[in-house]
């Protein structure tokens, strides 16, 4: 990626070693792109920490709201079908990246005990 106005290119590994004295251990892991398309910023996954309870406070656009409602307002049978269809379509067992990271996705849904709660009274 370019590191200055002259367009000097450096790899993320070189940049972190020279700038922060940090030696990236997992060079095969993908970077997370933060920033925007005009000024991308690439950060190695091993320097990130996901904080529990972290919230996304920006407003969603109309397309995002529509997509979110479509996914969250499904009947259980529809959701089950969509999940199984996605797992089959993505073929995680054949995916080289999933294999490289040791990710295994079951083709069967997990079975859990549950109960139906009574509706709340107002």
C-alpha positions as YAML, in Angstrom:
chain: A
units: angstrom
residues:
- id: 1
  name: UNK
  ca: [0.00, 0.00, 0.00]
- id: 2
  name: UNK
  ca: [1.21, 3.59, -0.59]
- id: 3
  name: UNK
  ca: [2.71, 5.14, 2.56]
- id: 4
  name: UNK
  ca: [3.36, 8.72, 1.43]
- id: 5
  name: UNK
  ca: [2.39, 11.35, -1.15]
- id: 6
  name: UNK
  ca: [5.04, 10.08, -3.60]
- id: 7
  name: UNK
  ca: [3.31, 6.69, -3.75]
- id: 8
  name: UNK
  ca: [6.09, 4.71, -2.03]
- id: 9
  name: UNK
  ca: [4.80, 1.16, -1.58]
- id: 10
  name: UNK
  ca: [5.35, -1.02, 1.50]
- id: 11
  name: UNK
  ca: [3.83, -4.23, 2.70]
- id: 12
  name: UNK
  ca: [1.87, -4.21, 5.95]
- id: 13
  name: UNK
  ca: [4.58, -6.43, 7.48]
- id: 14
  name: UNK
  ca: [7.33, -3.95, 6.54]
- id: 15
  name: UNK
  ca: [5.31, -0.95, 7.69]
- id: 16
  name: UNK
  ca: [4.57, -2.36, 11.15]
- id: 17
  name: UNK
  ca: [8.17, -3.53, 11.63]
- id: 18
  name: UNK
  ca: [9.68, -0.16, 10.61]
- id: 19
  name: UNK
  ca: [7.07, 2.13, 12.18]
- id: 20
  name: UNK
  ca: [6.20, 0.32, 15.43]
- id: 21
  name: UNK
  ca: [8.99, -2.24, 15.84]
- id: 22
  name: UNK
  ca: [6.23, -4.86, 15.79]
- id: 23
  name: UNK
  ca: [6.98, -8.14, 14.07]
- id: 24
  name: UNK
  ca: [3.82, -9.69, 12.65]
- id: 25
  name: UNK
  ca: [3.72, -13.38, 13.54]
- id: 26
  name: UNK
  ca: [0.82, -14.49, 11.35]
- id: 27
  name: UNK
  ca: [1.72, -13.06, 7.95]
- id: 28
  name: UNK
  ca: [-0.75, -15.41, 6.23]
- id: 29
  name: UNK
  ca: [-3.75, -13.92, 8.08]
- id: 30
  name: UNK
  ca: [-5.77, -11.34, 6.17]
- id: 31
  name: UNK
  ca: [-5.73, -7.68, 7.18]
- id: 32
  name: UNK
  ca: [-8.79, -5.71, 8.17]
- id: 33
  name: UNK
  ca: [-9.41, -2.68, 6.01]
- id: 34
  name: UNK
  ca: [-10.53, 0.30, 8.02]
- id: 35
  name: UNK
  ca: [-10.83, 3.81, 6.72]
- id: 36
  name: UNK
  ca: [-12.42, 4.46, 3.34]
- id: 37
  name: UNK
  ca: [-11.79, 3.85, -0.35]
- id: 38
  name: UNK
  ca: [-9.89, 7.12, -0.82]
- id: 39
  name: UNK
  ca: [-7.63, 6.47, 2.16]
- id: 40
  name: UNK
  ca: [-7.62, 2.78, 3.10]
- id: 41
  name: UNK
  ca: [-5.93, 1.68, 6.30]
- id: 42
  name: UNK
  ca: [-4.86, -1.96, 6.66]
- id: 43
  name: UNK
  ca: [-4.46, -3.47, 10.12]
- id: 44
  name: UNK
  ca: [-3.20, -6.99, 10.86]
- id: 45
  name: UNK
  ca: [-5.77, -9.13, 12.66]
- id: 46
  name: UNK
  ca: [-3.33, -9.94, 15.43]
- id: 47
  name: UNK
  ca: [-3.24, -6.31, 16.64]
- id: 48
  name: UNK
  ca: [-7.04, -6.13, 17.03]
- id: 49
  name: UNK
  ca: [-9.01, -6.83, 20.16]
- id: 50
  name: UNK
  ca: [-12.77, -7.19, 20.07]
- id: 51
  name: UNK
  ca: [-14.23, -5.61, 23.17]
- id: 52
  name: UNK
  ca: [-17.27, -7.34, 24.64]
- id: 53
  name: UNK
  ca: [-20.42, -5.28, 24.41]
- id: 54
  name: UNK
  ca: [-19.00, -2.90, 21.83]
- id: 55
  name: UNK
  ca: [-21.77, -1.06, 20.00]
- id: 56
  name: UNK
  ca: [-22.11, 0.34, 16.52]
- id: 57
  name: UNK
  ca: [-23.70, 3.75, 17.00]
- id: 58
  name: UNK
  ca: [-23.84, 5.10, 13.44]
- id: 59
  name: UNK
  ca: [-27.19, 5.22, 11.67]
- id: 60
  name: UNK
  ca: [-27.85, 2.50, 9.12]
- id: 61
  name: UNK
  ca: [-28.84, 3.53, 5.61]
- id: 62
  name: UNK
  ca: [-32.16, 2.43, 4.07]
- id: 63
  name: UNK
  ca: [-30.62, -0.53, 2.22]
- id: 64
  name: UNK
  ca: [-29.00, -1.80, 5.44]
- id: 65
  name: UNK
  ca: [-32.24, -1.40, 7.41]
- id: 66
  name: UNK
  ca: [-34.22, -3.28, 4.76]
- id: 67
  name: UNK
  ca: [-31.66, -6.11, 4.66]
- id: 68
  name: UNK
  ca: [-31.56, -6.32, 8.46]
- id: 69
  name: UNK
  ca: [-35.36, -6.50, 8.73]
- id: 70
  name: UNK
  ca: [-35.54, -9.12, 5.99]
- id: 71
  name: UNK
  ca: [-33.10, -11.37, 7.84]
- id: 72
  name: UNK
  ca: [-34.42, -10.81, 11.37]
- id: 73
  name: UNK
  ca: [-38.15, -11.06, 10.57]
- id: 74
  name: UNK
  ca: [-38.06, -14.61, 9.19]
- id: 75
  name: UNK
  ca: [-40.07, -17.55, 10.42]
- id: 76
  name: UNK
  ca: [-37.90, -20.25, 12.04]
- id: 77
  name: UNK
  ca: [-38.41, -22.69, 9.15]
- id: 78
  name: UNK
  ca: [-37.34, -20.05, 6.62]
- id: 79
  name: UNK
  ca: [-34.29, -19.17, 8.69]
- id: 80
  name: UNK
  ca: [-33.32, -22.84, 8.98]
- id: 81
  name: UNK
  ca: [-33.64, -23.28, 5.22]
- id: 82
  name: UNK
  ca: [-31.59, -20.16, 4.53]
- id: 83
  name: UNK
  ca: [-28.84, -21.25, 6.92]
- id: 84
  name: UNK
  ca: [-28.59, -24.74, 5.41]
- id: 85
  name: UNK
  ca: [-28.68, -23.32, 1.87]
- id: 86
  name: UNK
  ca: [-25.87, -20.88, 2.70]
- id: 87
  name: UNK
  ca: [-23.72, -23.60, 4.28]
- id: 88
  name: UNK
  ca: [-24.18, -25.84, 1.22]
- id: 89
  name: UNK
  ca: [-23.56, -22.98, -1.22]
- id: 90
  name: UNK
  ca: [-20.40, -21.74, 0.52]
- id: 91
  name: UNK
  ca: [-18.88, -25.26, 0.73]
- id: 92
  name: UNK
  ca: [-16.74, -24.36, 3.73]
- id: 93
  name: UNK
  ca: [-15.22, -27.85, 3.77]
- id: 94
  name: UNK
  ca: [-13.63, -27.11, 0.37]
- id: 95
  name: UNK
  ca: [-12.61, -23.53, 1.11]
- id: 96
  name: UNK
  ca: [-8.80, -23.18, 1.26]
- id: 97
  name: UNK
  ca: [-8.97, -20.21, 3.66]
- id: 98
  name: UNK
  ca: [-11.26, -22.05, 6.07]
- id: 99
  name: UNK
  ca: [-8.87, -25.02, 5.95]
- id: 100
  name: UNK
  ca: [-5.84, -22.77, 6.47]
- id: 101
  name: UNK
  ca: [-7.39, -21.21, 9.59]
- id: 102
  name: UNK
  ca: [-8.72, -24.52, 10.88]
- id: 103
  name: UNK
  ca: [-12.35, -23.41, 10.55]
- id: 104
  name: UNK
  ca: [-14.85, -26.27, 10.38]
- id: 105
  name: UNK
  ca: [-18.54, -25.66, 9.76]
- id: 106
  name: UNK
  ca: [-21.03, -28.46, 10.41]
- id: 107
  name: UNK
  ca: [-23.62, -29.16, 7.73]
- id: 108
  name: UNK
  ca: [-26.14, -30.00, 10.48]
- id: 109
  name: UNK
  ca: [-27.86, -27.51, 12.76]
- id: 110
  name: UNK
  ca: [-27.11, -27.79, 16.46]
- id: 111
  name: UNK
  ca: [-29.94, -29.20, 18.55]
- id: 112
  name: UNK
  ca: [-30.71, -27.46, 21.83]
- id: 113
  name: UNK
  ca: [-33.45, -27.78, 24.43]
- id: 114
  name: UNK
  ca: [-35.77, -24.81, 24.46]
- id: 115
  name: UNK
  ca: [-39.14, -23.63, 25.68]
- id: 116
  name: UNK
  ca: [-41.63, -21.09, 24.47]
- id: 117
  name: UNK
  ca: [-41.99, -18.15, 26.83]
- id: 118
  name: UNK
  ca: [-45.43, -16.74, 27.52]
- id: 119
  name: UNK
  ca: [-46.13, -13.37, 25.92]
- id: 120
  name: UNK
  ca: [-45.41, -10.38, 28.14]
- id: 121
  name: UNK
  ca: [-48.29, -8.65, 29.89]
- id: 122
  name: UNK
  ca: [-48.49, -4.90, 29.67]
...
